[in-house]
Short mmCIF file of C-alpha atoms in Angstrom, two decimals:
data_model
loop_
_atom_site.label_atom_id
_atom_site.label_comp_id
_atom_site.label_asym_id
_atom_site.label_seq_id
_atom_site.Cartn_x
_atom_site.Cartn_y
_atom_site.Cartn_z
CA UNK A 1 98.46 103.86 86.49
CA UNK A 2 98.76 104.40 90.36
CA UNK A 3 99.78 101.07 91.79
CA UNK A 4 98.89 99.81 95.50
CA UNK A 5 100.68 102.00 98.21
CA UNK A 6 101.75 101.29 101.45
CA UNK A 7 103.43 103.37 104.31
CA UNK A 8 105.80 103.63 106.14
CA UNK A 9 107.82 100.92 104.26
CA UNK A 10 109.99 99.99 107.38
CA UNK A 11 109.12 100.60 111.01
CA UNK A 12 111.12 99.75 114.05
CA UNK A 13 109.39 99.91 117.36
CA UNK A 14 109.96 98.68 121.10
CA UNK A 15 107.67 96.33 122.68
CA UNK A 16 104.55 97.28 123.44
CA UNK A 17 104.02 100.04 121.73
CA UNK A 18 101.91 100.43 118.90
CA UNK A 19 101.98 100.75 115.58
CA UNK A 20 99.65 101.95 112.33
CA UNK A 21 100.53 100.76 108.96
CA UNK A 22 98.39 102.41 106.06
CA UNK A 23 97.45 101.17 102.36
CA UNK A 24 96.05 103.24 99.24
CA UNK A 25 94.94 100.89 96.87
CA UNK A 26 94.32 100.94 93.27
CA UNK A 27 91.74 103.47 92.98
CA UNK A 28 89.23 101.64 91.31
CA UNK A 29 89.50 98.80 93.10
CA UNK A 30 86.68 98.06 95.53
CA UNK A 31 88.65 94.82 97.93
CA UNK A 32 91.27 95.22 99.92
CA UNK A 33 93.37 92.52 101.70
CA UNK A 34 96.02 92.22 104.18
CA UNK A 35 98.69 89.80 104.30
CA UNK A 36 101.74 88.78 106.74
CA UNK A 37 104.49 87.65 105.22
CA UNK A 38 107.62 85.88 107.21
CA UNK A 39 111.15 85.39 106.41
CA UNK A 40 111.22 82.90 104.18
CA UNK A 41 107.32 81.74 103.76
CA UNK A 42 104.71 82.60 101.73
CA UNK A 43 102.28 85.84 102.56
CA UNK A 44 99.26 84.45 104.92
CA UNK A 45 95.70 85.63 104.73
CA UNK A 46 94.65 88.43 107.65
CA UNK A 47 91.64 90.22 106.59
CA UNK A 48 89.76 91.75 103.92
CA UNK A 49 87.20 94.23 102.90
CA UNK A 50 84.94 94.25 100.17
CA UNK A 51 84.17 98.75 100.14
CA UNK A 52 84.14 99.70 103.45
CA UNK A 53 83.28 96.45 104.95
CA UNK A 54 85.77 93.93 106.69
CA UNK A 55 83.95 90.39 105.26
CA UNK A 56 86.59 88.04 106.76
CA UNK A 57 89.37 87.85 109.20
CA UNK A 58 92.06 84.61 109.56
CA UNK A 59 92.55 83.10 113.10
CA UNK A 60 95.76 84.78 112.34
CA UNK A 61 94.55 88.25 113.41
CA UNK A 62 94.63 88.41 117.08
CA UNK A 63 92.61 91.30 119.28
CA UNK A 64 95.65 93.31 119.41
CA UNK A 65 94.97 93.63 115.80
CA UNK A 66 92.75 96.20 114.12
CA UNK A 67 92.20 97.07 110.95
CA UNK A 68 89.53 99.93 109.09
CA UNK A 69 88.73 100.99 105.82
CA UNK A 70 86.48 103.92 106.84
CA UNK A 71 85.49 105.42 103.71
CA UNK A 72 85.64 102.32 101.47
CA UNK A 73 89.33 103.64 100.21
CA UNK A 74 92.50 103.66 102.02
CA UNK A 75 92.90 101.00 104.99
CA UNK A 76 95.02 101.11 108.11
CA UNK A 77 96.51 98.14 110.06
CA UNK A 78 96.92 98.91 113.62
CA UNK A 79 98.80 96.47 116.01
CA UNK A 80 98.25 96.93 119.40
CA UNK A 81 100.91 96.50 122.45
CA UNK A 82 103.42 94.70 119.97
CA UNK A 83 105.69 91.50 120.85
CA UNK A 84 108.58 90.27 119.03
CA UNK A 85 106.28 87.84 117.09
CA UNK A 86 104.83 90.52 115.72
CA UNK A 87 108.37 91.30 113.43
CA UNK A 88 106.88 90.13 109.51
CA UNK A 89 106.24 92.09 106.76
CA UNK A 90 102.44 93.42 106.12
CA UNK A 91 101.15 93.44 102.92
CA UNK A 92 98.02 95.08 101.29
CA UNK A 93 96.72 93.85 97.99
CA UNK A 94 93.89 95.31 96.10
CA UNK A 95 91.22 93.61 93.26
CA UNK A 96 87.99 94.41 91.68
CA UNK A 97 85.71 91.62 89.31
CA UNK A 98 83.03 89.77 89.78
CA UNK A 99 83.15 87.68 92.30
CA UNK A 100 85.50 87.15 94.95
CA UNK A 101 88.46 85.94 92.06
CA UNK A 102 89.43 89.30 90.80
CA UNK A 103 92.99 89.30 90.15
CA UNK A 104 94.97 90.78 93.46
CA UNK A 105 98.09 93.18 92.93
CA UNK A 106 100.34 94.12 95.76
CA UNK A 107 101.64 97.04 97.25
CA UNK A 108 105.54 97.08 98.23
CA UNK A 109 104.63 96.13 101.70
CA UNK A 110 105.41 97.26 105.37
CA UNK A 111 108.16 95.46 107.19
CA UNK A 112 107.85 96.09 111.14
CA UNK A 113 110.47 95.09 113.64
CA UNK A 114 109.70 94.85 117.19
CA UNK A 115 112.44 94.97 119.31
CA UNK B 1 91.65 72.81 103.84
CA UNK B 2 93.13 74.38 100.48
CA UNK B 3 97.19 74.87 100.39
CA UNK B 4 99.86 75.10 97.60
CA UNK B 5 103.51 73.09 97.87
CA UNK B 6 106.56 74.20 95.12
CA UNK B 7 109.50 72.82 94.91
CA UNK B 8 112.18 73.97 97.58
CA UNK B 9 114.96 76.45 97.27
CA UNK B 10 117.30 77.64 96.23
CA UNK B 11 117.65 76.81 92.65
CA UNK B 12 120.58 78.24 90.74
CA UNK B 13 120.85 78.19 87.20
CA UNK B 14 123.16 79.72 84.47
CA UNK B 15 122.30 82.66 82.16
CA UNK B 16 120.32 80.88 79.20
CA UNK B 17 119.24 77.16 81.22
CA UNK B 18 115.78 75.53 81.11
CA UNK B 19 113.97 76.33 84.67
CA UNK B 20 111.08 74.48 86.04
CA UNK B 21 109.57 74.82 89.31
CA UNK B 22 107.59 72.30 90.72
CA UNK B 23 104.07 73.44 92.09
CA UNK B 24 101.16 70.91 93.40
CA UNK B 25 98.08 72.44 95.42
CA UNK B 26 95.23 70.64 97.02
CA UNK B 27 91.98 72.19 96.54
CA UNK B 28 88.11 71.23 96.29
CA UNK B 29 86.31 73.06 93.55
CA UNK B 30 88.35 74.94 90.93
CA UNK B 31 90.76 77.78 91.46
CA UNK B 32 92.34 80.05 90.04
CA UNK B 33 95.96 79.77 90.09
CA UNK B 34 99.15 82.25 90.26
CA UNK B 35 101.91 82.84 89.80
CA UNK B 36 103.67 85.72 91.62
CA UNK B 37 107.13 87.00 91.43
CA UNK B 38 109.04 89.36 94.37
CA UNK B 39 112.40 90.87 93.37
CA UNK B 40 114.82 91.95 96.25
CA UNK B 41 113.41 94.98 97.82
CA UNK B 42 110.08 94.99 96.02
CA UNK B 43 106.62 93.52 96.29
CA UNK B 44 104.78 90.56 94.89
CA UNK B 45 104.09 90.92 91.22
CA UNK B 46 101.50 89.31 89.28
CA UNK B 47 103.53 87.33 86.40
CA UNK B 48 100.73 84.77 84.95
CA UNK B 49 97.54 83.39 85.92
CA UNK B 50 95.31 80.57 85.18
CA UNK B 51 91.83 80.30 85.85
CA UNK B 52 90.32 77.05 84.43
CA UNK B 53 91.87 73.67 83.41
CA UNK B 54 93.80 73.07 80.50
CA UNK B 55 94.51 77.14 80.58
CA UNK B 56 98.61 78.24 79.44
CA UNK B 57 99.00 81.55 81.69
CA UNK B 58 102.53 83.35 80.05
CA UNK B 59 104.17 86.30 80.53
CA UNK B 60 107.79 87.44 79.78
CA UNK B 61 109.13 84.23 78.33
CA UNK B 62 107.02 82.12 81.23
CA UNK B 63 104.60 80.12 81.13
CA UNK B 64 102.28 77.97 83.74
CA UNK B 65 99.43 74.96 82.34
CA UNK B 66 96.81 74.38 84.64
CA UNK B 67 96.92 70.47 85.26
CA UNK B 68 93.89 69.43 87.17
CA UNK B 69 94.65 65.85 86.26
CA UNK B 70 97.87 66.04 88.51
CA UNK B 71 96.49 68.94 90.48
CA UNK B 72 99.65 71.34 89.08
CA UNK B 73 100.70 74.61 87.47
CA UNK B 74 104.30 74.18 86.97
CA UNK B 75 106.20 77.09 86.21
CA UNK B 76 108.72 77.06 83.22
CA UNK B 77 111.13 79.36 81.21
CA UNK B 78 113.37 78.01 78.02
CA UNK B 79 115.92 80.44 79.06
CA UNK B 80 116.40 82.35 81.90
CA UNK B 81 118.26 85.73 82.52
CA UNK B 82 119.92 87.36 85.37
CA UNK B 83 117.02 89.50 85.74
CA UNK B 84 115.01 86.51 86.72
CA UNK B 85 116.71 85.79 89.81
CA UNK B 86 114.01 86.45 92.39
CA UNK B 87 111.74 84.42 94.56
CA UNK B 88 108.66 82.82 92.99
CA UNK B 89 105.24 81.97 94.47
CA UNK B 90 102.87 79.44 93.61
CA UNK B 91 99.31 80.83 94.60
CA UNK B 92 95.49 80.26 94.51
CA UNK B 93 92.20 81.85 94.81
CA UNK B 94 89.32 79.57 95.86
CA UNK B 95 87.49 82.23 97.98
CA UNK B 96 90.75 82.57 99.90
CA UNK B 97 94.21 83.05 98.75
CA UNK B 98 96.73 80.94 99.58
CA UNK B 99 100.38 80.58 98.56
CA UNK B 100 102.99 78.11 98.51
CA UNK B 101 106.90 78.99 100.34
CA UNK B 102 108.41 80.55 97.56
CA UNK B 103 111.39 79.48 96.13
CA UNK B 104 114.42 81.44 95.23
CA UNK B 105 116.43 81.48 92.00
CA UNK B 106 119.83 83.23 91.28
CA UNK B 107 120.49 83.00 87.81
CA UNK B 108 124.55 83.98 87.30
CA UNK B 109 126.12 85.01 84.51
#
């Protein structure tokens, strides 16, 4: 059983560049969610798709962030002229059930430092 | 809006001590709740779940009772191992996922 993937798993970038995480998920999963996650706090809520639709997105994610899941499988995170603020670790989670309470299992994450 | 407290960090036990940690949420409607557990250098693992009141999620010696009476879902182990030591989320699903601070436990030898 494939778990969720994520790459790279660490990324260190100047800012204002910009910067593309990507997440496989369990293949048979149909959601996909992304999550920032802070030294010492809980992961928070950024968006999520249900296939290849994005259904919801938290005050969190800003304009400078994008994120796609073209073909209703893999998903990329991009982050757009980054700032120090930006530094967290990004998480992808993946579910499938009825509902919107399937069970969510993580991938190892991405941790991005902005310098 | 819906959030989770636990109890605050760190906690350190010995090899073979009773652990509880403490987890309240605030919710309307009825969640599921979680309980997830990150080891250094990994990611969040599911380790129990409960989806209704009254419901005993376990796993690997833990175990979690869905209280809506006192709105809780307490973790607990009868005895912990070094392996254990890791950081522990309270979580839940009501539509949106939420999760409590984490707290951290070294359990030493």
């Amino acid at each position: 059983d494939t778990g969720v993937s994520q790459d790279p798993r660490h990324k260190i970038t100047k800012r204002g560049q910009n910067v593309t995480f990507r997440c496989d998920p369990i293949s048979e999963h149909n959601r996909l969610y992304w999550y920032r996650q802070t030294l010492g706090q809980g992961p928070e809520f950024l968006t999520y798709f249900q296939n290849e639709a994005q259904l919801e997105k938290s005050r969190l994610l800003s304009d400078r962030f994008s994120a796609e899941r073209p073909k209703g499988s893999f998903s990329t995170l991009e982050i757009q002229r980054t700032e120090q603020g930006d530094s967290a670790m990004y998480l992808c989670a993946s579910s499938k059930g009825q509902g919107l309470k399937g069970t969510q299992y993580f991938g190892p994450g991405t941790r991005l430092l902005v310098l | 809006g819906d959030s989770v407290t636990q109890m605050e960090g760190p906690v350190t036990l010995s090899e073979e001590a009773c652990l509880t940690i403490n987890c309240t949420y605030t919710a309307t409607g009825y969640p599921s709740l979680f309980w997830y557990v990150q080891y250094p250098g990994e990611g969040l693992q599911l380790l129990l779940k409960a989806t209704k009141a009254d419901d005993k999620g376990s796993n690997k010696g833990f175990e979690a009772t869905y209280r809506k009476e006192t709105t809780s879902f307490h973790l607990e182990k009868g005895s912990v191992q070094v392996s254990d030591s890791a950081v522990y989320f309270c979580a839940l699903d009501n539509n949106d996922m939420r999760f409590g601070a984490g707290t951290r436990l070294t359990v030493k030898p």
